PDB file of C-alpha atoms in Angstrom:
ATOM      1  CA  MET A   1      -8.733  20.266 -37.848  1.00 48.00           C
ATOM      2  CA  ARG A   2     -11.588  17.817 -37.303  1.00 47.00           C
ATOM      3  CA  HIS A   3      -9.426  14.923 -38.494  1.00 46.00           C
ATOM      4  CA  GLN A   4      -6.656  15.965 -36.088  1.00 45.00           C
ATOM      5  CA  LEU A   5      -9.137  16.014 -33.220  1.00 40.00           C
ATOM      6  CA  LEU A   6     -10.416  12.541 -34.058  1.00 42.00           C
ATOM      7  CA  ALA A   7      -6.881  11.173 -34.340  1.00 42.00           C
ATOM      8  CA  ILE A   8      -5.741  12.577 -31.001  1.00 37.00           C
ATOM      9  CA  VAL A   9      -8.930  11.509 -29.222  1.00 41.00           C
ATOM     10  CA  ALA A  10      -8.393   7.995 -30.602  1.00 44.00           C
ATOM     11  CA  VAL A  11      -4.829   7.913 -29.263  1.00 38.00           C
ATOM     12  CA  ALA A  12      -5.925   9.202 -25.860  1.00 39.00           C
ATOM     13  CA  ALA A  13      -8.732   6.654 -25.665  1.00 43.00           C
ATOM     14  CA  ALA A  14      -6.364   3.830 -26.562  1.00 40.00           C
ATOM     15  CA  LEU A  15      -3.911   4.907 -23.872  1.00 36.00           C
ATOM     16  CA  ILE A  16      -6.546   5.182 -21.168  1.00 39.00           C
ATOM     17  CA  SER A  17      -8.552   2.074 -22.044  1.00 42.00           C
ATOM     18  CA  GLY A  18      -5.610  -0.169 -22.955  1.00 39.00           C
ATOM     19  CA  PRO A  19      -4.389  -3.114 -20.833  1.00 39.00           C
ATOM     20  CA  ARG A  20      -4.703  -2.578 -17.098  1.00 47.00           C
ATOM     21  CA  VAL A  21      -1.640  -1.001 -15.547  1.00 48.00           C
ATOM     22  CA  GLN A  22       0.309  -3.791 -13.859  1.00 71.00           C
ATOM     23  CA  ALA A  23       2.676  -1.591 -11.870  1.00 82.00           C
ATOM     24  CA  GLY A  24       2.457   1.780 -10.271  1.00 95.00           C
ATOM     25  CA  VAL A  25       3.054   4.087  -7.347  1.00 96.00           C
ATOM     26  CA  VAL A  26       0.646   5.336  -4.690  1.00 97.00           C
ATOM     27  CA  ALA A  27       1.172   7.969  -2.037  1.00 98.00           C
ATOM     28  CA  PHE A  28       0.241   6.808   1.461  1.00 98.00           C
ATOM     29  CA  ASN A  29      -0.132   8.436   4.851  1.00 98.00           C
ATOM     30  CA  PHE A  30      -1.211   7.441   8.339  1.00 99.00           C
ATOM     31  CA  ASN A  31      -1.683   9.232  11.627  1.00 99.00           C
ATOM     32  CA  GLY A  32      -3.029   8.551  15.097  1.00 98.00           C
ATOM     33  CA  ALA A  33      -2.195   7.460  18.643  1.00 97.00           C
ATOM     34  CA  GLY A  34       1.223   9.127  18.518  1.00 98.00           C
ATOM     35  CA  VAL A  35       2.446   7.557  15.278  1.00 99.00           C
ATOM     36  CA  SER A  36       2.464   8.996  11.786  1.00 99.00           C
ATOM     37  CA  GLY A  37       4.121   8.569   8.448  1.00 99.00           C
ATOM     38  CA  SER A  38       3.866   9.290   4.757  1.00 98.00           C
ATOM     39  CA  GLY A  39       5.583   8.360   1.548  1.00 98.00           C
ATOM     40  CA  LEU A  40       5.292   6.341  -1.633  1.00 98.00           C
ATOM     41  CA  LEU A  41       4.471   2.680  -2.202  1.00 98.00           C
ATOM     42  CA  THR A  42       5.681   1.017  -5.392  1.00 98.00           C
ATOM     43  CA  TYR A  43       3.742  -2.073  -6.443  1.00 97.00           C
ATOM     44  CA  GLY A  44       3.627  -4.608  -9.241  1.00 97.00           C
ATOM     45  CA  PRO A  45       1.899  -7.825 -10.308  1.00 97.00           C
ATOM     46  CA  ASN A  46       1.582 -10.464  -7.613  1.00 98.00           C
ATOM     47  CA  THR A  47       3.020 -13.689  -9.028  1.00 96.00           C
ATOM     48  CA  VAL A  48       2.568 -15.757  -5.855  1.00 97.00           C
ATOM     49  CA  VAL A  49       0.048 -18.511  -6.550  1.00 96.00           C
ATOM     50  CA  GLY A  50      -2.402 -18.790  -3.673  1.00 96.00           C
ATOM     51  CA  ASP A  51      -2.491 -15.134  -2.656  1.00 98.00           C
ATOM     52  CA  PRO A  52      -5.905 -13.408  -2.688  1.00 98.00           C
ATOM     53  CA  ALA A  53      -7.402 -12.260  -5.966  1.00 96.00           C
ATOM     54  CA  GLY A  54      -7.023  -8.538  -6.493  1.00 96.00           C
ATOM     55  CA  SER A  55      -3.768  -8.315  -4.552  1.00 98.00           C
ATOM     56  CA  TYR A  56      -0.609  -6.629  -5.811  1.00 98.00           C
ATOM     57  CA  ALA A  57       2.917  -7.113  -4.489  1.00 98.00           C
ATOM     58  CA  ILE A  58       4.409  -4.085  -2.762  1.00 99.00           C
ATOM     59  CA  THR A  59       7.967  -3.898  -4.085  1.00 98.00           C
ATOM     60  CA  ASP A  60       9.342  -0.751  -2.463  1.00 98.00           C
ATOM     61  CA  VAL A  61       8.471   1.979   0.009  1.00 99.00           C
ATOM     62  CA  SER A  62       9.985   5.365   0.808  1.00 99.00           C
ATOM     63  CA  GLY A  63       9.085   8.258   3.085  1.00 99.00           C
ATOM     64  CA  THR A  64       9.337   9.174   6.763  1.00 99.00           C
ATOM     65  CA  PHE A  65       8.007   7.805  10.058  1.00 99.00           C
ATOM     66  CA  SER A  66       7.431   9.451  13.434  1.00 99.00           C
ATOM     67  CA  ASP A  67       6.507   7.993  16.831  1.00 99.00           C
ATOM     68  CA  SER A  68       6.141  10.444  19.703  1.00 98.00           C
ATOM     69  CA  ASN A  69       5.811   7.500  22.098  1.00 97.00           C
ATOM     70  CA  LEU A  70       9.451   6.664  21.322  1.00 98.00           C
ATOM     71  CA  GLY A  71      10.802  10.124  20.566  1.00 98.00           C
ATOM     72  CA  LEU A  72      11.206   9.357  16.861  1.00 99.00           C
ATOM     73  CA  SER A  73      10.671  12.241  14.430  1.00 99.00           C
ATOM     74  CA  ASN A  74      10.747  12.038  10.641  1.00 99.00           C
ATOM     75  CA  VAL A  75      12.981   8.980  10.536  1.00 99.00           C
ATOM     76  CA  THR A  76      13.696   7.999   6.937  1.00 99.00           C
ATOM     77  CA  ILE A  77      12.003   4.891   5.555  1.00 99.00           C
ATOM     78  CA  VAL A  78      14.758   3.080   3.664  1.00 99.00           C
ATOM     79  CA  GLY A  79      12.849   0.230   2.053  1.00 98.00           C
ATOM     80  CA  LEU A  80      10.661  -2.805   2.433  1.00 99.00           C
ATOM     81  CA  LEU A  81      11.420  -5.924   4.458  1.00 99.00           C
ATOM     82  CA  PRO A  82      11.142  -8.751   1.899  1.00 98.00           C
ATOM     83  CA  ILE A  83       8.585 -11.450   2.528  1.00 98.00           C
ATOM     84  CA  ASP A  84       9.803 -14.782   3.893  1.00 96.00           C
ATOM     85  CA  PRO A  85       6.757 -17.040   3.532  1.00 96.00           C
ATOM     86  CA  VAL A  86       6.294 -19.672   6.209  1.00 93.00           C
ATOM     87  CA  ASN A  87       6.897 -23.207   4.972  1.00 90.00           C
ATOM     88  CA  PRO A  88       4.671 -25.077   4.576  1.00 83.00           C
ATOM     89  CA  PRO A  89       2.003 -22.438   3.881  1.00 86.00           C
ATOM     90  CA  LYS A  90      -0.611 -22.082   6.612  1.00 89.00           C
ATOM     91  CA  GLY A  91      -3.434 -22.873   4.196  1.00 88.00           C
ATOM     92  CA  GLY A  92      -7.055 -21.879   4.576  1.00 92.00           C
ATOM     93  CA  LEU A  93      -7.650 -18.174   4.049  1.00 95.00           C
ATOM     94  CA  PHE A  94      -4.039 -17.242   4.767  1.00 96.00           C
ATOM     95  CA  PRO A  95      -2.136 -15.703   1.834  1.00 98.00           C
ATOM     96  CA  VAL A  96       0.751 -17.870   0.645  1.00 98.00           C
ATOM     97  CA  SER A  97       2.924 -14.749   1.090  1.00 98.00           C
ATOM     98  CA  PHE A  98       2.189 -14.822   4.846  1.00 97.00           C
ATOM     99  CA  SER A  99       5.479 -14.187   6.655  1.00 97.00           C
ATOM    100  CA  SER A 100       6.427 -13.782  10.293  1.00 95.00           C
ATOM    101  CA  ILE A 101       9.125 -11.983  12.286  1.00 95.00           C
ATOM    102  CA  ALA A 102      10.205 -13.684  15.498  1.00 93.00           C
ATOM    103  CA  VAL A 103      10.066 -11.143  18.325  1.00 94.00           C
ATOM    104  CA  THR A 104      10.963 -11.430  22.004  1.00 91.00           C
ATOM    105  CA  ASN A 105       7.565 -10.165  23.163  1.00 91.00           C
ATOM    106  CA  PRO A 106       4.866 -11.168  20.653  1.00 86.00           C
ATOM    107  CA  SER A 107       1.537  -9.378  20.900  1.00 78.00           C
ATOM    108  CA  HIS A 108      -0.190 -12.767  20.748  1.00 73.00           C
ATOM    109  CA  PRO A 109       1.097 -15.749  22.758  1.00 63.00           C
ATOM    110  CA  GLY A 110       3.123 -18.136  20.635  1.00 60.00           C
ATOM    111  CA  GLY A 111       3.127 -15.823  17.623  1.00 68.00           C
ATOM    112  CA  GLY A 112       5.410 -13.385  15.915  1.00 79.00           C
ATOM    113  CA  THR A 113       4.699 -10.256  13.934  1.00 93.00           C
ATOM    114  CA  SER A 114       2.999 -11.270  10.703  1.00 95.00           C
ATOM    115  CA  TYR A 115       3.026  -9.495   7.337  1.00 98.00           C
ATOM    116  CA  ASP A 116       2.637 -10.224   3.626  1.00 98.00           C
ATOM    117  CA  ASN A 117       3.445  -6.929   1.825  1.00 99.00           C
ATOM    118  CA  LEU A 118       0.276  -7.055  -0.267  1.00 99.00           C
ATOM    119  CA  LEU A 119      -1.598  -4.042  -1.629  1.00 98.00           C
ATOM    120  CA  TYR A 120      -5.320  -4.125  -2.408  1.00 98.00           C
ATOM    121  CA  PRO A 121      -6.469  -1.161  -4.538  1.00 95.00           C
ATOM    122  CA  GLY A 122     -10.036  -2.459  -4.349  1.00 95.00           C
ATOM    123  CA  GLY A 123      -9.960  -3.256  -0.628  1.00 97.00           C
ATOM    124  CA  SER A 124      -8.582  -6.324   1.138  1.00 98.00           C
ATOM    125  CA  PRO A 125     -10.688  -9.496   1.494  1.00 98.00           C
ATOM    126  CA  TRP A 126     -11.172 -11.704   4.544  1.00 98.00           C
ATOM    127  CA  VAL A 127      -7.814 -13.458   5.056  1.00 98.00           C
ATOM    128  CA  CYS A 128      -7.870 -14.642   8.681  1.00 95.00           C
ATOM    129  CA  GLU A 129     -10.219 -17.406   9.786  1.00 92.00           C
ATOM    130  CA  ASP A 130     -10.233 -16.390  13.458  1.00 91.00           C
ATOM    131  CA  TYR A 131     -10.681 -12.644  12.856  1.00 94.00           C
ATOM    132  CA  PRO A 132     -13.645 -11.177  10.927  1.00 96.00           C
ATOM    133  CA  GLY A 133     -12.089  -7.908   9.716  1.00 97.00           C
ATOM    134  CA  PHE A 134     -11.544  -7.087   6.053  1.00 98.00           C
ATOM    135  CA  GLY A 135     -11.087  -3.954   3.964  1.00 98.00           C
ATOM    136  CA  GLY A 136      -8.449  -1.283   3.549  1.00 98.00           C
ATOM    137  CA  TYR A 137      -5.542  -0.990   1.130  1.00 98.00           C
ATOM    138  CA  LEU A 138      -3.593  -3.445   3.332  1.00 99.00           C
ATOM    139  CA  ASP A 139      -4.931  -6.624   4.896  1.00 98.00           C
ATOM    140  CA  VAL A 140      -4.786  -7.601   8.564  1.00 98.00           C
ATOM    141  CA  TYR A 141      -1.144  -8.720   8.196  1.00 97.00           C
ATOM    142  CA  GLY A 142       0.037  -5.601   6.388  1.00 98.00           C
ATOM    143  CA  MET A 143       3.509  -4.616   5.325  1.00 99.00           C
ATOM    144  CA  VAL A 144       6.827  -4.153   7.114  1.00 99.00           C
ATOM    145  CA  PHE A 145       9.221  -1.362   6.216  1.00 99.00           C
ATOM    146  CA  LYS A 146      12.727  -0.554   7.426  1.00 99.00           C
ATOM    147  CA  LEU A 147      13.904   2.660   9.067  1.00 99.00           C
ATOM    148  CA  SER A 148      17.311   4.299   8.828  1.00 99.00           C
ATOM    149  CA  ASN A 149      17.878   3.691  12.571  1.00 99.00           C
ATOM    150  CA  GLY A 150      17.602  -0.076  12.108  1.00 99.00           C
ATOM    151  CA  TYR A 151      14.029  -0.356  13.401  1.00 99.00           C
ATOM    152  CA  LEU A 152      11.189  -2.138  11.601  1.00 99.00           C
ATOM    153  CA  VAL A 153       7.598  -0.920  11.373  1.00 99.00           C
ATOM    154  CA  ASN A 154       4.607  -3.175  10.725  1.00 98.00           C
ATOM    155  CA  LEU A 155       1.567  -1.273   9.404  1.00 99.00           C
ATOM    156  CA  TRP A 156      -1.676  -3.210   8.959  1.00 98.00           C
ATOM    157  CA  SER A 157      -5.406  -2.754   8.463  1.00 98.00           C
ATOM    158  CA  ASN A 158      -7.790  -3.876  11.200  1.00 98.00           C
ATOM    159  CA  GLY A 159     -10.570  -4.011   8.639  1.00 98.00           C
ATOM    160  CA  THR A 160     -14.204  -3.870   9.588  1.00 97.00           C
ATOM    161  CA  TRP A 161     -17.338  -6.019   9.354  1.00 96.00           C
ATOM    162  CA  PRO A 162     -21.122  -5.567   9.431  1.00 95.00           C
ATOM    163  CA  GLY A 163     -21.960  -3.993  12.768  1.00 96.00           C
ATOM    164  CA  GLY A 164     -18.264  -3.691  13.622  1.00 95.00           C
ATOM    165  CA  PRO A 165     -16.113  -0.646  14.367  1.00 95.00           C
ATOM    166  CA  PRO A 166     -14.984   1.786  11.655  1.00 97.00           C
ATOM    167  CA  LEU A 167     -12.004   0.776   9.551  1.00 98.00           C
ATOM    168  CA  ASP A 168      -8.688   1.732  11.120  1.00 98.00           C
ATOM    169  CA  TYR A 169      -5.048   0.659  11.120  1.00 99.00           C
ATOM    170  CA  GLY A 170      -2.458  -0.541  13.612  1.00 98.00           C
ATOM    171  CA  VAL A 171       1.308  -0.231  13.984  1.00 98.00           C
ATOM    172  CA  ALA A 172       4.039  -2.233  15.696  1.00 97.00           C
ATOM    173  CA  VAL A 173       7.573  -0.847  16.009  1.00 98.00           C
ATOM    174  CA  ILE A 174      10.379  -3.401  16.391  1.00 98.00           C
ATOM    175  CA  ASP A 175      13.860  -2.382  17.533  1.00 98.00           C
ATOM    176  CA  ARG A 176      17.247  -3.833  16.556  1.00 98.00           C
ATOM    177  CA  THR A 177      16.950  -6.594  19.189  1.00 97.00           C
ATOM    178  CA  ASN A 178      13.675  -7.841  17.663  1.00 96.00           C
ATOM    179  CA  THR A 179      11.691  -6.434  20.576  1.00 96.00           C
ATOM    180  CA  ILE A 180       8.362  -4.675  20.037  1.00 96.00           C
ATOM    181  CA  VAL A 181       8.945  -1.271  21.613  1.00 97.00           C
ATOM    182  CA  ASP A 182       5.619   0.280  20.618  1.00 97.00           C
ATOM    183  CA  TYR A 183       2.382  -1.507  19.781  1.00 96.00           C
ATOM    184  CA  VAL A 184      -0.641   0.524  18.677  1.00 97.00           C
ATOM    185  CA  ALA A 185      -3.508  -1.905  18.146  1.00 95.00           C
ATOM    186  CA  GLY A 186      -5.773   0.586  16.386  1.00 97.00           C
ATOM    187  CA  GLY A 187      -7.059   4.118  16.158  1.00 97.00           C
ATOM    188  CA  ILE A 188      -4.818   5.043  13.230  1.00 98.00           C
ATOM    189  CA  ALA A 189      -6.307   6.610  10.106  1.00 98.00           C
ATOM    190  CA  SER A 190      -4.598   5.850   6.814  1.00 98.00           C
ATOM    191  CA  ALA A 191      -5.154   6.396   3.110  1.00 96.00           C
ATOM    192  CA  VAL A 192      -3.527   5.990  -0.292  1.00 95.00           C
ATOM    193  CA  VAL A 193      -3.725   8.284  -3.313  1.00 92.00           C
ATOM    194  CA  PRO A 194      -2.713   6.974  -6.774  1.00 84.00           C
ATOM    195  CA  GLU A 195       0.011   8.915  -8.544  1.00 73.00           C
ATOM    196  CA  PRO A 196      -1.086  10.246 -11.977  1.00 67.00           C
ATOM    197  CA  GLY A 197      -0.488   7.621 -14.680  1.00 55.00           C
ATOM    198  CA  SER A 198       1.829   8.565 -17.509  1.00 38.00           C
ATOM    199  CA  ALA A 199      -0.729   7.484 -20.102  1.00 38.00           C
ATOM    200  CA  VAL A 200      -3.368   9.746 -18.630  1.00 41.00           C
ATOM    201  CA  LEU A 201      -0.922  12.640 -18.418  1.00 37.00           C
ATOM    202  CA  LEU A 202       0.078  12.106 -22.044  1.00 35.00           C
ATOM    203  CA  SER A 203      -3.524  12.051 -23.239  1.00 40.00           C
ATOM    204  CA  VAL A 204      -4.319  15.205 -21.285  1.00 39.00           C
ATOM    205  CA  GLY A 205      -1.240  16.841 -22.768  1.00 41.00           C
ATOM    206  CA  LEU A 206      -2.278  15.906 -26.295  1.00 37.00           C
ATOM    207  CA  LEU A 207      -5.770  17.281 -25.821  1.00 39.00           C
ATOM    208  CA  SER A 208      -4.405  20.473 -24.261  1.00 41.00           C
ATOM    209  CA  ALA A 209      -2.028  20.953 -27.171  1.00 41.00           C
ATOM    210  CA  LEU A 210      -4.884  20.468 -29.606  1.00 41.00           C
ATOM    211  CA  ALA A 211      -7.041  22.999 -27.763  1.00 42.00           C
ATOM    212  CA  TRP A 212      -4.183  25.524 -27.898  1.00 42.00           C
ATOM    213  CA  ARG A 213      -3.709  24.870 -31.597  1.00 44.00           C
ATOM    214  CA  GLY A 214      -7.423  25.399 -32.182  1.00 43.00           C
ATOM    215  CA  ARG A 215      -7.411  28.706 -30.339  1.00 39.00           C
ATOM    216  CA  LYS A 216      -4.304  29.814 -32.254  1.00 38.00           C
ATOM    217  CA  GLY A 217      -5.942  28.905 -35.562  1.00 44.00           C
ATOM    218  CA  ARG A 218      -9.053  30.897 -34.758  1.00 38.00           C
ATOM    219  CA  ALA A 219      -6.952  33.876 -33.681  1.00 44.00           C
ATOM    220  CA  GLU A 220      -5.173  33.846 -37.024  1.00 45.00           C
TER     221      GLU A 220
END
């Protein structure tokens, strides 16, 4: 019995402490200022040279989105808008994955709606030289996902800084004519929760099975 315990503990330890998981899924949600949403983000290794350390590439997104300002309720999220990095790269602190959507009414003169589809499990770094905010599971450019009605939604982190406001998020909704029809600069709370890893679940299952076997043996 003791040898079985040692063997299973060794397997569980190897599974948990093995190479860092390079892909995964996290549940996300956000709510505030009339907009809300929830779903799953799938991510993997970021192979783009020049993106911030600690970043992962968001590869897919699913869930629902609501915007009471536009009368949208539980609209299905049908996927991620792929990045289309500007060429040449902007340089400086900007991620090489920095992309932009041309819109008819940009929130900043001369600009579009920027995004990079990067996930930061440890919190986003400073990535914009003319804005001090950092932190959050997205950076200040965020991600863009597609809705079943043809709209696009840009969700980003406003970050924070010493002496600055609390961390919050913003949302821009873009319609089929590339017009921003709702722009919420901040006041949105958002969070991610990792999905249980298969290795951890397996190790827990092994230990549970061993505990059951031990109890059964004692009962006999």
